[in-house]
Amino acid sequence: MAETKKKLFDQFAPVTPEEWRAKAEVDLKGADFEKKMVWRTNEGFNAQPLYRSVDIADLKQTKSLPGEFPYVRGTRHNNDWKVRQNINVDDVQAANAKAIEVLGKGVNSIGFHMHNGDVDLKELFKGINLPACEINIHCCPKCAIKYAKELVELCKESGCEDTFVGSIAFNPFKRTFKHGEPFPGDIVAMATELMNAVKPVAHLRVLSVDSLALNNAGAYIYQELGYALAWGAEWMAMMTEAGFTADEVANRIKFNMGISTVYFMEIAKFRAARELWALIVKQFNPANDYSCMMNVNAETSCFNMTLYDSYVNLLRTQTEAMSAALACVDSIVVTPFDAPYKKSDDFSERIARNQQILLKEESHLDKVVDPAGGSYYVEMLTKNLAEQGWKLFLDVEDKGGFKAALESGDIINAINATAKERFDKVAKRREQLLGTNQFPNFTEKAADKADAREACCCHCGCNHEEAEGAVTLNTKRLAEQFEEVRLATEHAANTPKVFMLTIGNLAMRLARAQFSDNFFACAGYELIDNNGFKTVKEGMDAAMEKKADVVVLCSSDDEYAALIPEAVKELDGRAELVLAGPETDEFKAMGITNFINVRTNVLATLKAFNAKLLK
């Protein structure tokens, strides 16, 4: 029997990377391989179209197991992450009732967001079995010590000092991000008092690394990674210098990170983060390698959420949650799909919970630890992303550490520059937002939806207007610039009408009419499509009968030379004439001033039309 068993691949000669590339270049028929096949990522490295076993042969993590230092493959021997739901504590009784309700619906981690400093924790936690679920408190830095002391007393009363798991987000750097001002208090003194206060409760983390704020401001993935590591290292350096051991400090740090829609890159980010954090903590000589484990809550991004076609937000958050789950994070928050325009209700919160429950109960992602481990592609993304994140981390360290780089404006300016770059990419459709700058719902109205509301930290003295000229972190979502254009159209007395004058070559006129429909629908204009006209005059007469404000000439490049002069003459300035095609000197000389094509800045063009047409 043994002699009859043969490996299938033994029948084929091995193919070298050089041979594979040569064959690919033949199939590309002269096209540039680097331009066509290589993905130039935003993270500072190129992703190849194919990876092989030889590419990861020297990577140490491929020979490690989950739970082994440096924890790139996970910190646990299971993947049973916690399903977390955040609750705003505007009313203590209502928040308590909601917490008890959702704990019976699949949630096992609660994030209480306090908006003032006088919440009675005993009342808030009434009826909640503290050891049975994770409790996380988000509040302003001034309130953190008060809540820490109260929580410790409650744990003592319940006898769960050793079994309680949770966090209090002490984040004095939020003020600088939000208001452009350094925190006015003594950070080390407050953190010292906080850490001493929580000593009786072993698993209560109180030093926050909230890189979610960077993610929601538009940071690239490597930036969130590098700055989060620098932030954590700042806590390690500060508090060990204050007299705490490396183990004491590391075991009190909680990472709260964002998740963007770049699916595989996000899987790699969390894997790289665990590895690099373990190496950083190791440099502080902890007594136990377990102190090098990163504890991370992952939250889906708000930066890419949209007001229009908001149910698409469900698709975004689902793939985001899936990437975090596959990356073996400790807990996940799925942001409700309606978060950009209203206070989430029972329906949207239930859907958000169920998105994670589906990943567990139907997809069984909690049954496999590090399923991406060994994937040539993911392992190489992890390696390359770790290198870029580490470079940025070292750069921050060279500038004096996270606190110094933040207060000098370097970090905020870098992230804002990235956000500006991404806004520009969206304006030109180089980065796509489904339902906003690409494939919008033509007839949707959203004027009744409120503007995106800005969540505040709390109302106990930390909120105020930033100083004039202060450098603050971007707070706009990626879709807002398009939403402003479309909302302006909705609020106008008359909605502009765009008429597709389709003529000539059937394939080209249909393709360009479809492109033009999609283009102008991003501004919420009324679209009038047509099957085609025999003559330009026939099309112009039909456009004027429909009282069109914009006429888009849709045909082939070869036919435009004959069609444009007649179109300009027949329209005679009664509406805006747009050519769906290339912007050439020849066509300009014929009288065309408006062009739309794949190179057009969609946002700038639509803003210009709004300025002309809205009354």
CSV table of N, CA and C in Angstrom, one decimal, residues 20-21 24-25 27-28 31-40 46-50:
chain,number,residue,atom,x,y,z
A,20,TRP,N,7.7,32.1,-12.3
A,20,TRP,CA,6.3,32.5,-12.2
A,20,TRP,C,6.1,34.0,-12.7
A,21,ARG,N,7.1,34.8,-12.3
A,21,ARG,CA,7.0,36.2,-12.8
A,21,ARG,C,7.1,36.3,-14.3
A,24,ALA,N,3.9,35.5,-15.7
A,24,ALA,CA,2.9,36.5,-15.5
A,24,ALA,C,3.1,37.7,-16.4
A,25,GLU,N,4.4,38.1,-16.7
A,25,GLU,CA,4.7,39.2,-17.6
A,25,GLU,C,4.2,38.9,-19.0
A,27,ASP,N,1.6,37.0,-19.7
A,27,ASP,CA,0.2,37.1,-19.7
A,27,ASP,C,-0.3,38.5,-19.6
A,28,LEU,N,0.5,39.4,-19.1
A,28,LEU,CA,0.2,40.8,-19.0
A,28,LEU,C,0.3,41.5,-20.4
A,31,ALA,N,2.2,44.9,-20.3
A,31,ALA,CA,1.9,45.9,-19.2
A,31,ALA,C,2.9,45.8,-18.1
A,32,ASP,N,3.1,46.9,-17.4
A,32,ASP,CA,4.1,46.9,-16.4
A,32,ASP,C,3.7,46.1,-15.2
A,33,PHE,N,4.5,45.1,-14.8
A,33,PHE,CA,4.2,44.2,-13.7
A,33,PHE,C,4.0,44.9,-12.4
A,34,GLU,N,4.9,45.8,-12.1
A,34,GLU,CA,4.9,46.6,-10.8
A,34,GLU,C,3.6,47.4,-10.7
A,35,LYS,N,3.2,48.0,-11.8
A,35,LYS,CA,2.0,48.8,-11.8
A,35,LYS,C,0.7,48.0,-11.7
A,36,LYS,N,0.7,46.9,-12.4
A,36,LYS,CA,-0.5,46.1,-12.5
A,36,LYS,C,-0.8,45.1,-11.4
A,37,MET,N,0.3,44.6,-10.9
A,37,MET,CA,0.2,43.5,-10.0
A,37,MET,C,0.6,43.8,-8.5
A,38,VAL,N,1.4,44.8,-8.3
A,38,VAL,CA,1.8,45.1,-6.9
A,38,VAL,C,1.0,46.1,-6.3
A,39,TRP,N,0.5,45.8,-5.1
A,39,TRP,CA,-0.4,46.7,-4.3
A,39,TRP,C,0.5,47.7,-3.5
A,40,ARG,N,0.4,49.0,-3.8
A,40,ARG,CA,1.2,50.0,-3.1
A,40,ARG,C,0.3,50.4,-1.9
A,46,ASN,N,5.1,47.6,-0.2
A,46,ASN,CA,4.4,47.0,-1.3
A,46,ASN,C,3.9,45.6,-1.0
A,47,ALA,N,2.7,45.3,-1.3
A,47,ALA,CA,2.2,43.9,-1.2
A,47,ALA,C,2.3,43.2,-2.5
A,48,GLN,N,3.0,42.0,-2.5
A,48,GLN,CA,3.1,41.3,-3.8
A,48,GLN,C,1.9,40.5,-4.1
A,49,PRO,N,1.7,40.2,-5.4
A,49,PRO,CA,0.5,39.4,-5.8
A,49,PRO,C,0.6,37.9,-5.4
A,50,LEU,N,1.8,37.4,-5.0
A,50,LEU,CA,1.9,36.0,-4.7
A,50,LEU,C,3.0,35.9,-3.6
